[in-house]
Coordinates of C-alpha atoms and ligand atoms in Angstrom, one line a residue:
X10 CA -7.5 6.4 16.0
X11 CA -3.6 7.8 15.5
X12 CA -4.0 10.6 18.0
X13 CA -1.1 12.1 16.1
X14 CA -3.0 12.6 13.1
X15 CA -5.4 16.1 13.5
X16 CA -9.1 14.9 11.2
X17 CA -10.2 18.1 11.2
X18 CA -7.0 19.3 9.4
X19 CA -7.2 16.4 6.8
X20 CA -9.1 17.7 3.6
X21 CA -11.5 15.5 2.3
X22 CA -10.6 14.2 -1.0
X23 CA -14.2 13.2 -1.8
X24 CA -17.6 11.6 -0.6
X25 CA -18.1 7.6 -1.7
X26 CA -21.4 5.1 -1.5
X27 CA -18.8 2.2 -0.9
X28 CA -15.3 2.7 -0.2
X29 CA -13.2 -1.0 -0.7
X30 CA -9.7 -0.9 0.9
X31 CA -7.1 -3.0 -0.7
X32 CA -7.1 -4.6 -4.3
X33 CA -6.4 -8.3 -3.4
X34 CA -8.5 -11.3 -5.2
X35 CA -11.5 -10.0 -2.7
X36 CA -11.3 -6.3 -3.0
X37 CA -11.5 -6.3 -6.6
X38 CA -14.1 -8.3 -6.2
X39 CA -15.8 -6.9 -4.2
X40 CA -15.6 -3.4 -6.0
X41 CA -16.8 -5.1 -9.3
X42 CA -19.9 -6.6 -7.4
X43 CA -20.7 -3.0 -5.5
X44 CA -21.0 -1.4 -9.1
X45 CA -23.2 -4.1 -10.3
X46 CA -26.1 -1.7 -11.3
X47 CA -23.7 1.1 -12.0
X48 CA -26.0 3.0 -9.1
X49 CA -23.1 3.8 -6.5
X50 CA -19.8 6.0 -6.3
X51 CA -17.4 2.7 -5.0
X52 CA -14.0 3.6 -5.4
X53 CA -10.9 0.9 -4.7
X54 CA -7.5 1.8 -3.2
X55 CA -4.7 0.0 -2.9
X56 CA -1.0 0.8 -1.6
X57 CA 1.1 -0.8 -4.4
X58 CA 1.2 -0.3 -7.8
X59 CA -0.7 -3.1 -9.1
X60 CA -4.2 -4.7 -8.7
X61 CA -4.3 -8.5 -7.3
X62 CA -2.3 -8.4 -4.2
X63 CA -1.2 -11.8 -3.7
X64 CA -2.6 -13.1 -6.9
X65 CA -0.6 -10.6 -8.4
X66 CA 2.7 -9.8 -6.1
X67 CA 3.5 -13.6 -5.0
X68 CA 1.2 -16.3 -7.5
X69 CA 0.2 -17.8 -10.2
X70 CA -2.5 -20.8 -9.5
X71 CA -6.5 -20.2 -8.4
X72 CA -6.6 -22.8 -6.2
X73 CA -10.5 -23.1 -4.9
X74 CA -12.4 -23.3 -8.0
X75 CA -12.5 -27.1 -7.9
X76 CA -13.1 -29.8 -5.6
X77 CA -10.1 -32.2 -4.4
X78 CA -10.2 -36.0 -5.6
X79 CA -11.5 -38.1 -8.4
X80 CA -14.7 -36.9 -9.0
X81 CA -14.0 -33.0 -9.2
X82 CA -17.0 -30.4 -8.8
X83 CA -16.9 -26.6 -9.6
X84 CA -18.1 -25.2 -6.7
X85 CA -17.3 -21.5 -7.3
X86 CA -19.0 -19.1 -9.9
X87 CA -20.1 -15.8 -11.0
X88 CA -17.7 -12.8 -11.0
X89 CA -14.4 -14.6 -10.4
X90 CA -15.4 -16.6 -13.5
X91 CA -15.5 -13.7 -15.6
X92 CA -11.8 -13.1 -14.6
X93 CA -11.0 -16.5 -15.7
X94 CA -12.9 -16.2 -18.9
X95 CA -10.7 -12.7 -19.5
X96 CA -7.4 -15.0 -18.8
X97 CA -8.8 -17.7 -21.1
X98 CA -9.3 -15.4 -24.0
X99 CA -5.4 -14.7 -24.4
X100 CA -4.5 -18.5 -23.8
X101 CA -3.4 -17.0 -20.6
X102 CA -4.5 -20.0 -17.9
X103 CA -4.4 -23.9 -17.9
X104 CA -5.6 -25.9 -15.4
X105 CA -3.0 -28.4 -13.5
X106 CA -2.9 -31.3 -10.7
X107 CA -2.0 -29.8 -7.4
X108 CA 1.0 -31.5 -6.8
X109 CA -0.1 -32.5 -2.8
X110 CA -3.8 -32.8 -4.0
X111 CA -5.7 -30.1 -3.1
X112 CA -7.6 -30.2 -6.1
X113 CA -7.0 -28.9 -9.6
X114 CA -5.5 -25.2 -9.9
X115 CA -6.1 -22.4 -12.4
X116 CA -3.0 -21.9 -13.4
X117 CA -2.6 -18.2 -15.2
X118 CA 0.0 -15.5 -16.2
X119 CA 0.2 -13.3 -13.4
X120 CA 1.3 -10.3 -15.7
X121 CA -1.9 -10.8 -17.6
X122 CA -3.9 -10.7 -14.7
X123 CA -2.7 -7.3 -13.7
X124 CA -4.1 -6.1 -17.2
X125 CA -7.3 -7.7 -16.7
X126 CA -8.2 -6.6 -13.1
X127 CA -7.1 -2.7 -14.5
X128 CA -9.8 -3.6 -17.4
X129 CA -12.2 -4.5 -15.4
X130 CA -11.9 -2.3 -12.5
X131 CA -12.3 0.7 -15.1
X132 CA -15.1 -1.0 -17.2
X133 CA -17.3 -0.8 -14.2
X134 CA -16.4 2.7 -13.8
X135 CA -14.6 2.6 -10.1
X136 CA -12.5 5.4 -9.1
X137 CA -9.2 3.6 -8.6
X138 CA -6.2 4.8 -6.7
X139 CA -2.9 3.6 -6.7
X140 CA -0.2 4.1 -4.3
X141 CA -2.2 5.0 -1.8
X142 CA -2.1 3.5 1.5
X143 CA -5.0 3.5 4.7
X144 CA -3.5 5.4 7.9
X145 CA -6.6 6.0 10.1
X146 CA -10.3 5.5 10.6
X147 CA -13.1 7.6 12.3
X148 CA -16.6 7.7 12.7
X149 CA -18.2 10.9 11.3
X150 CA -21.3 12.4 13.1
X151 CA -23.4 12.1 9.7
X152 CA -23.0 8.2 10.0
X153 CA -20.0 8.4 7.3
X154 CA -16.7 6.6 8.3
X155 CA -13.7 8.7 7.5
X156 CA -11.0 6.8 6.2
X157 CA -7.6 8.6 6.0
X158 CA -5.4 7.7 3.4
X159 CA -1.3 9.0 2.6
X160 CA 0.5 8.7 -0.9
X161 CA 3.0 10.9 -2.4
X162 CA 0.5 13.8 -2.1
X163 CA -0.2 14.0 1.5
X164 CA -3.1 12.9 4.0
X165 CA -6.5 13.5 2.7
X166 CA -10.0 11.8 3.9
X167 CA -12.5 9.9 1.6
X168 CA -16.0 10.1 3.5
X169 CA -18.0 6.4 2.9
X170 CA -21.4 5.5 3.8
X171 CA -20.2 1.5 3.7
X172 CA -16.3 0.4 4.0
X173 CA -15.1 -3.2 2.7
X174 CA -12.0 -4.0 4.6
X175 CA -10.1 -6.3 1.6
X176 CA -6.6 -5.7 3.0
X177 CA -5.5 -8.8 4.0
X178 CA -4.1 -7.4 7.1
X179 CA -7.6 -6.4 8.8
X180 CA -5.9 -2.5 8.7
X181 CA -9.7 -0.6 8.7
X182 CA -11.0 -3.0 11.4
X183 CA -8.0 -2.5 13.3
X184 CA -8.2 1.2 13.3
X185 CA -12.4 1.1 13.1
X186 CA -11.7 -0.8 16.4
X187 CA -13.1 -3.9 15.7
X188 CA -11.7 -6.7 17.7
X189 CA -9.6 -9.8 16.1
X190 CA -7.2 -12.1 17.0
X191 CA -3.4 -12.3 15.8
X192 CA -2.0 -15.3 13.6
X193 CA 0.3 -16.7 16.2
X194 CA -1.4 -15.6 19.6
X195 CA -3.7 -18.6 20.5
X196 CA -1.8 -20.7 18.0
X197 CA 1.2 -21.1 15.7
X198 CA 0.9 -18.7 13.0
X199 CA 1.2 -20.1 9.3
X200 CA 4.9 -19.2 8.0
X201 CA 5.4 -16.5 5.3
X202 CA 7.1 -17.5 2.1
X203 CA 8.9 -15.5 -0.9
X204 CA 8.5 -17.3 -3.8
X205 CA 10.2 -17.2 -6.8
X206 CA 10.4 -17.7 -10.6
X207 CA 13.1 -19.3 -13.0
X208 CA 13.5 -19.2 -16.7
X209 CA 15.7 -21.4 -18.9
X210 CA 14.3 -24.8 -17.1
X211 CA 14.2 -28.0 -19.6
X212 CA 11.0 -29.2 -18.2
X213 CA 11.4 -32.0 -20.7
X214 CA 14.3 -32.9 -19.4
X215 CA 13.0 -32.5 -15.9
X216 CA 10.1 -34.8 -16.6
X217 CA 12.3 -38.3 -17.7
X218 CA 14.3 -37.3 -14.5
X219 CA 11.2 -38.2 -12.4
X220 CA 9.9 -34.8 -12.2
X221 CA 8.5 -33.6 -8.8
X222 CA 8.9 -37.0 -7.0
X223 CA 12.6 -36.4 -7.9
X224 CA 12.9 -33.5 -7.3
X225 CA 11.4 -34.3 -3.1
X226 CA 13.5 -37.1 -3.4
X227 CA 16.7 -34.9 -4.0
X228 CA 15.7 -32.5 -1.4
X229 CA 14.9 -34.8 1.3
X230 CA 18.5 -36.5 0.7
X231 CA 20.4 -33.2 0.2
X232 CA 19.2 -32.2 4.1
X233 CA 20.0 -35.3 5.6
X234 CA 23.1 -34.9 4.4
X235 CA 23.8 -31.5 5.6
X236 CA 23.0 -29.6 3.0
X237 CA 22.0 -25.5 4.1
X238 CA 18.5 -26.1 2.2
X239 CA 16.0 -24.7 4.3
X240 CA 13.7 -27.9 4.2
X241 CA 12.7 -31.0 2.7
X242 CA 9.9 -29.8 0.4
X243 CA 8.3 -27.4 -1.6
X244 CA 6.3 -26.6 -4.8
X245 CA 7.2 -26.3 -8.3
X246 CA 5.2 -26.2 -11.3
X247 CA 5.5 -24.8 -14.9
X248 CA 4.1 -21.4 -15.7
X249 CA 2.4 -20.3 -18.8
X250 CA 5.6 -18.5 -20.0
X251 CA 7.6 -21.4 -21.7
X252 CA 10.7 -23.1 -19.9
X253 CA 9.6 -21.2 -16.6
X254 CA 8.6 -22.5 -13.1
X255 CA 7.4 -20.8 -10.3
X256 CA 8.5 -22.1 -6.9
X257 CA 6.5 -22.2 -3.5
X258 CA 9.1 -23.3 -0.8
X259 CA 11.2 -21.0 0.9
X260 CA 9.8 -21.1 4.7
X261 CA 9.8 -18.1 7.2
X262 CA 7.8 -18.7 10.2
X263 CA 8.3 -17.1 13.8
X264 CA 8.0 -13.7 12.8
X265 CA 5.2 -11.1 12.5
X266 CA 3.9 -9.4 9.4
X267 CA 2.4 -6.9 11.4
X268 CA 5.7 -5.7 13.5
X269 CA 7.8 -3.9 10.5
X270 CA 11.5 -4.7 12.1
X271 CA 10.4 -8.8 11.8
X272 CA 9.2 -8.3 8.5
X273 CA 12.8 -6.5 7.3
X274 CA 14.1 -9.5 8.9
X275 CA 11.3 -12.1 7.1
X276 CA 12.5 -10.2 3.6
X277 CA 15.6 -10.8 4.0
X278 CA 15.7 -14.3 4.8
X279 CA 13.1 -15.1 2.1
X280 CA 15.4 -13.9 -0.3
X281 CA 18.5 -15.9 1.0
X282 CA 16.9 -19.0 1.1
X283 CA 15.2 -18.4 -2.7
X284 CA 19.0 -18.1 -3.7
X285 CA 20.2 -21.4 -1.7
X286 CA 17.2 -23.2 -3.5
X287 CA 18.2 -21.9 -7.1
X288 CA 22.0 -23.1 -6.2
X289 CA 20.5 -26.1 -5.4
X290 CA 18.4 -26.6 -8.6
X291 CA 21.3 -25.6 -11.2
X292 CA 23.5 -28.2 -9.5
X293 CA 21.6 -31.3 -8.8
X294 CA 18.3 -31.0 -10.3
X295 CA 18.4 -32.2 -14.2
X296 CA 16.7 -29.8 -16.3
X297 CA 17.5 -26.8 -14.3
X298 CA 21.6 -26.4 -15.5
X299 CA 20.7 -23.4 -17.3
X300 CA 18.1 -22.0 -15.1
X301 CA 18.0 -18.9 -13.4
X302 CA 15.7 -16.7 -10.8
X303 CA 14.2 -14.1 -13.0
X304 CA 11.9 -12.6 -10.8
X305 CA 10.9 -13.0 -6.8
X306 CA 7.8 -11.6 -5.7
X307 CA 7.0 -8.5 -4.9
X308 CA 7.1 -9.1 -1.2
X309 CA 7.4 -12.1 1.3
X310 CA 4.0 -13.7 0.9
X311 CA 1.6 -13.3 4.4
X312 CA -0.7 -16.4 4.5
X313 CA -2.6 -15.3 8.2
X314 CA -2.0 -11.9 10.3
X315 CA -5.2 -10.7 11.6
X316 CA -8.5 -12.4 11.7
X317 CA -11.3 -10.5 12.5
X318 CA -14.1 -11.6 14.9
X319 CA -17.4 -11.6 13.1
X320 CA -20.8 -12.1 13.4
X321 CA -19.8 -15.6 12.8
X322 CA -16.4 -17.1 13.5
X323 CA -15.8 -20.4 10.9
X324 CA -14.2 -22.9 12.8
X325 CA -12.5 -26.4 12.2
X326 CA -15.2 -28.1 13.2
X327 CA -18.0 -26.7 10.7
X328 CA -15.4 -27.5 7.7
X329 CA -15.3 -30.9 9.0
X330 CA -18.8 -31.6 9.3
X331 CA -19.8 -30.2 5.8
X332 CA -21.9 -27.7 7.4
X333 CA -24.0 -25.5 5.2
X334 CA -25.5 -22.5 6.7
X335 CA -28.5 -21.1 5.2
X336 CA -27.2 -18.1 4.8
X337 CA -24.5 -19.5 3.0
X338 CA -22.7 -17.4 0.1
X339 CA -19.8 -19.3 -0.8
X340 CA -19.2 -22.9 -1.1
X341 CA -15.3 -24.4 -0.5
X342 CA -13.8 -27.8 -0.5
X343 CA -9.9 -26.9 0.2
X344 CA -8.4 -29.2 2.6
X345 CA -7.2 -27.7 5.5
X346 CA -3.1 -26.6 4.4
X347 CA -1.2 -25.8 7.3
X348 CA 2.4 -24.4 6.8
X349 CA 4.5 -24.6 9.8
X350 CA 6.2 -26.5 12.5
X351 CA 5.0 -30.2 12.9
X352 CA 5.8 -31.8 16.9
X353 CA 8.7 -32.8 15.8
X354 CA 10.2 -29.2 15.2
X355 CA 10.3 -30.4 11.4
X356 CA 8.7 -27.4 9.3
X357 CA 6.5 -29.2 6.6
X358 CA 3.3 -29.1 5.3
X359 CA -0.1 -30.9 6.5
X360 CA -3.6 -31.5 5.1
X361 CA -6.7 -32.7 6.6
X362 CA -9.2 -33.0 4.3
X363 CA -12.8 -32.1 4.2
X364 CA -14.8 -35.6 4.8
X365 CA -18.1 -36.9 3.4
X366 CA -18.9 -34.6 -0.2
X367 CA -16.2 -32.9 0.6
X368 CA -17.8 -29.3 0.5
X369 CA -18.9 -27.1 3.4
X370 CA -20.8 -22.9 3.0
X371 CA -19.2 -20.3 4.4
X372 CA -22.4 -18.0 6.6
X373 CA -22.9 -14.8 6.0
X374 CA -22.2 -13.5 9.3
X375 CA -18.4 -14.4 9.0
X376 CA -17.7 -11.0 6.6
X377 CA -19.7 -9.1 8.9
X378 CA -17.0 -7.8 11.6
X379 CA -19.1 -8.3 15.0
X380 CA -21.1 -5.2 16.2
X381 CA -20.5 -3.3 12.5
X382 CA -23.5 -1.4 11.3
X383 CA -21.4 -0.5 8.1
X384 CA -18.6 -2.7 7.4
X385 CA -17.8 -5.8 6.0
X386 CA -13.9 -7.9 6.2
X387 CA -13.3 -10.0 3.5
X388 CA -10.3 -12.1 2.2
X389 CA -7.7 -13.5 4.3
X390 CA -8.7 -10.9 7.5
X391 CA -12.4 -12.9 7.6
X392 CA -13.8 -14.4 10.7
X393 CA -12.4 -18.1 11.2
X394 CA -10.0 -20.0 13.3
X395 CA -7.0 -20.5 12.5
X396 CA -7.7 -24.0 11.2
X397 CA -10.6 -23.3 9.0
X398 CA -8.5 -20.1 7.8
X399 CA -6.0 -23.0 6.1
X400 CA -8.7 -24.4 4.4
X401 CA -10.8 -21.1 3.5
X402 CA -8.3 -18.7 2.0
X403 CA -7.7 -20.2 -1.3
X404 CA -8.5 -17.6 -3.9
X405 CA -11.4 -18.6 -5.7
X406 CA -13.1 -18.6 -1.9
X407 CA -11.2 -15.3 -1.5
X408 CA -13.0 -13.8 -4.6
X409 CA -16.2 -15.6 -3.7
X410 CA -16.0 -13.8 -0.3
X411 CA -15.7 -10.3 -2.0
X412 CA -18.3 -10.9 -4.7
X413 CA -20.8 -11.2 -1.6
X414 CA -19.6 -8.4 0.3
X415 CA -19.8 -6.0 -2.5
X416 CA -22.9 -7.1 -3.4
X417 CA -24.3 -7.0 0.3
X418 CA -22.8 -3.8 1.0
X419 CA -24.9 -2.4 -2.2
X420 CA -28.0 -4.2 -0.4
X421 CA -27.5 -2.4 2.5
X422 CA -27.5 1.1 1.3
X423 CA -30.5 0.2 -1.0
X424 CA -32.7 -0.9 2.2
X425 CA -30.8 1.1 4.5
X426 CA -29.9 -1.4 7.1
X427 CA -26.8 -2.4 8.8
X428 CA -24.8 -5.1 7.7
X429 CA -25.6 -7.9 9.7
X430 CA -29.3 -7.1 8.4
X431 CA -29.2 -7.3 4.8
X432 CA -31.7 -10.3 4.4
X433 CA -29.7 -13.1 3.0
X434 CA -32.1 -14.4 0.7
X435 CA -32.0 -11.5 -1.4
X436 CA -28.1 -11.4 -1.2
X437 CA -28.7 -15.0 -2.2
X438 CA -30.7 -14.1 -5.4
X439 CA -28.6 -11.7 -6.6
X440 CA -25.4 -14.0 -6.0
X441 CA -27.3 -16.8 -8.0
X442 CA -28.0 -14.2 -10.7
X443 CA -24.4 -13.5 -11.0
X444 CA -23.4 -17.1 -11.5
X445 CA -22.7 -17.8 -7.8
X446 CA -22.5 -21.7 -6.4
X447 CA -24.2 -22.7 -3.1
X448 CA -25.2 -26.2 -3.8
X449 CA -23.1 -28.7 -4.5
X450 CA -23.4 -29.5 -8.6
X451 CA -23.7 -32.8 -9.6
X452 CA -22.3 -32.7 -13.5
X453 CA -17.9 -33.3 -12.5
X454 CA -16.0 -30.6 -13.7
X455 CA -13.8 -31.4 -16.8
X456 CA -10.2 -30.5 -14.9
X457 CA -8.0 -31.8 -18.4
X458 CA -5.2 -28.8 -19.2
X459 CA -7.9 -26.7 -21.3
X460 CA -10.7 -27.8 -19.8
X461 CA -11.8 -24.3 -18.2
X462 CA -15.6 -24.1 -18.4
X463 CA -16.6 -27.5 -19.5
X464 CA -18.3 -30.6 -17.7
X465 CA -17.9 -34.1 -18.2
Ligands
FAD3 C1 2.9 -17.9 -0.1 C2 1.5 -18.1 -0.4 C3 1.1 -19.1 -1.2 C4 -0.3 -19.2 -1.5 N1 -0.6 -20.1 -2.5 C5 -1.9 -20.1 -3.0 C6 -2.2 -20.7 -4.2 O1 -1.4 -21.3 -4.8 N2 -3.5 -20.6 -4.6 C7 -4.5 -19.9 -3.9 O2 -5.6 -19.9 -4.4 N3 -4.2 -19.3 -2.8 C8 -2.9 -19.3 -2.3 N4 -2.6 -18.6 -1.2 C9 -3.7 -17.9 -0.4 C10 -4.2 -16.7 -1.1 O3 -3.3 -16.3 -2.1 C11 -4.6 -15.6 -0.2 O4 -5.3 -16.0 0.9 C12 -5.5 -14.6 -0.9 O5 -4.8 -14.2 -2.1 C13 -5.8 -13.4 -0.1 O6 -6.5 -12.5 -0.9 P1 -6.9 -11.1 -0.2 O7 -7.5 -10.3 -1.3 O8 -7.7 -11.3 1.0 O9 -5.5 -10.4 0.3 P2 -4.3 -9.8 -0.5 O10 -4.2 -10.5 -1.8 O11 -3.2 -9.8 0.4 O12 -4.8 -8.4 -0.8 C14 -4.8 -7.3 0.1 C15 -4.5 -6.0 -0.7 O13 -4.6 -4.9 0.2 C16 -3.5 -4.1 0.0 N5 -3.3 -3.3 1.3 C17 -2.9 -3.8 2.5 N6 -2.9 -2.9 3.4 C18 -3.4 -1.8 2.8 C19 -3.7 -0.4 3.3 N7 -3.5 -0.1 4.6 N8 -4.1 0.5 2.4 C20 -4.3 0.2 1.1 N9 -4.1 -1.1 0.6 C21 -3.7 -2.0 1.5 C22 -2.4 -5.0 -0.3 O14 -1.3 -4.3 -1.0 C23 -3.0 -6.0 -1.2 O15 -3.1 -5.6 -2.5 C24 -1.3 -18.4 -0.8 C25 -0.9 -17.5 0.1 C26 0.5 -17.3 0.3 C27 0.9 -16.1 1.2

């Protein structure tokens, strides 16, 4: 607790069933799935302007939906499909080739997917709120957690019988007092990256000059001979919005998100390197002479800061094995994707992928911060290593995560028990009603450019 802050002086702004903090991929999620039956106040707040956090602020790609390799499986379902579907209605998505393989993205307008997470949100009658930003946790006699939030109008209180952390940076667990461990403390933390996006790009033109192989091939000659290019690789791929690419590779790494002085310095390099990369492109990269940055996003993107112990911790070596918990209530096949310095200083990318059928379940127990009676974590702040984080925080996992939280977290006050009691077979039943994957599908998923929602 901030001891500055005096609770009792706070006013309380209102009383909720199910209070979701941050509107990332999982806290919309998990909003949508808490007012299910339209039976509890859940109300969603988040301190930008926007829903989506990253999928929103930094992206434009689902990455998770889909299984790596040649014989591709859809092996998440239910709510985050209906997002998709919303997408798919405007011609907003197309599915794409990841360009390092780790399995076929939903590529969508990320403008469009603002609209459609506001639509939703207020479909399913949430009380929403903008701008507004988590400062302090307490625990009320009643049972009620106290969260205290600040925006332009002051400090008030919003009493909750359950809290879903969704924001990314573990912020309610880390005032609740829930114990975690910090991206970069036991291991190398993953870098941070700003990406950007350019208009006026002849991908055409791009295309007959060898496209992305090229384009590496340019890079990884422009560095060895001295060129300031901040590395070797990185992502590009076309948008929906004609003759514009969006770019993953400006590379940040050795500072903390969570200590504000590093993170003005992480901003600021982020944005000099996205400018050294767009130099780069107009002058050597063919198709890109009359290209331009026309938008950088909305922060420097966080991949891991705080990673909440939970009832169950996912580790490397569950991923590996294909490991499927029976209390499973996601499925992923990401490989492992781990951005930062390799043991030769050189900072590139690595994947290790998952063996066997490719596929592992995520228990449970791994939303369920350890010791909570009536909070879950969901999202990128979830219970794994480090290593098992890189495979399990693609966004279709990330929504998957919050689709079971919200849903559990309605189970909870319905039976009255704590979290780590809600019976999993009934969490199970309603995920499975909703759409949800936990066994690996035999049909292959049809991953052709419009091929959203079809088999082969
Ligand atoms: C550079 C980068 C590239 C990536 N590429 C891909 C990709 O191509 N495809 C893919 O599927 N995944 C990708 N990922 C991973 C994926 O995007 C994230 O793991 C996922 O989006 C996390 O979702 P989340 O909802 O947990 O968190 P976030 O999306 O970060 O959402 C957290 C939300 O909480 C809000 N918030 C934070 N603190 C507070 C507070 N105190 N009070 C109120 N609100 C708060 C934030 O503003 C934000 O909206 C990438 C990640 C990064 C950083």
């Amino acid at each position: 607790m901030l001891e500055f802050i005096s609770h009792s002086k706070v006013p309380v702004w209102g009383e909720m069933d199910i209070l979701v903090v941050g509107a990332g991929s999982a806290g919309c999620l998990a909003a949508l799935a808490a007012s299910q039956q339209r039976k509890y106040r859940v109300m969603l707040v988040e301190r930008y302007g926007f829903p989506g956090g990253t999928s929103t602020q930094m992206l434009d790609t689902f990455y998770g939906f889909y299984t790596p390799g040649d014989s591709p499986k859809k092996i998440v379902g239910g709510l985050p499909d209906t997002i998709v579907n919303e997408l798919n209605k405007t011609g907003d998505i197309f599915l794409r080739p990841n360009t390092y393989g780790a399995g076929t993205g939903v590529n969508y307008n990320p403008e469009r997917l603002k609209l459609v997470w506001d639509q939703q949100i207020m479909a399913a009658g949430i009380q929403f709120l903008l701008h507004t930003t988590l400062v302090d946790v307490s625990l009320e006699e009643s049972g009620q957690t106290s969260c205290i939030f600040w925006n332009k109008g002051g400090f008030f209180k919003v009493k909750a019988k359950r809290v879903i952390d969704a924001s990314g940076d573990a912020d309610f667990c880390h005032l609740a007092g829930f114990s975690y461990e910090i991206a970069g403390e036991l291991e190398p933390a993953q870098s941070m990256t700003t990406t950007f996006r350019m208009s006026h790009v002849d991908l055409d033109k791009y295309k007959a000059a060898g496209g992305n192989a090229m384009l590496k091939e340019k890079m990884k000659t422009a560095v060895e001979r001295g060129h300031p290019l901040p590395r070797k690789e990185g992502s590009v791929h076309e948008m929906c919005q004609t003759g514009c690419v969006s770019t993953v590779a400006v590379k940040v790494g050795d500072l903390s998100a969570l200590k504000p002085e590093e993170l003005t310095q992480a901003e600021i390099e982020g944005r000099k390197q996205a400018f050294i990369y767009e130099r780069f492109f107009r002058a050597e990269i063919p198709g890109y002479e009359s290209a331009s940055i026309i938008g950088l996003s909305h922060q420097i993107g966080v991949r891991e800061t705080r990673r909440v112990y939970g009832e169950v911790r996912l580790s490397k070596e569950d991923c590996l094995a294909g490991h499927m918990p029976e209390d499973r209530i996601l499925l992923c096949g990401a490989p492992m994707e781990d951005h930062r310095k390799g043991k030769d200083g050189e900072d590139e990318t690595a994947w290790q992928y998952i063996p066997g059928q490719g596929v592992y379940g995520v228990s449970y127990g791994t939303i369920v911060p350890k010791n909570s009676e009536r909070s879950w974590v969901v999202g990128r702040c979830f219970s794994a290593t480090h290593d098992a984080h890189a495979s399990c925080r693609s966004m279709a996992q990330t929504m998957a995560m919050g689709q079971a939280a919200g849903l559990a977290a309605a189970l909870s006050l319905e039976h009255d028990t704590a979290a780590a009691q809600v019976d999993h077979r009934l969490l199970q039943d309603q995920l499975l009603r909703l759409g949800a994957v936990l066994e690996i599908p035999t049909p292959l998923a049809d991953t052709r450019r419009d091929g959203w929602g079809s088999l082969l």
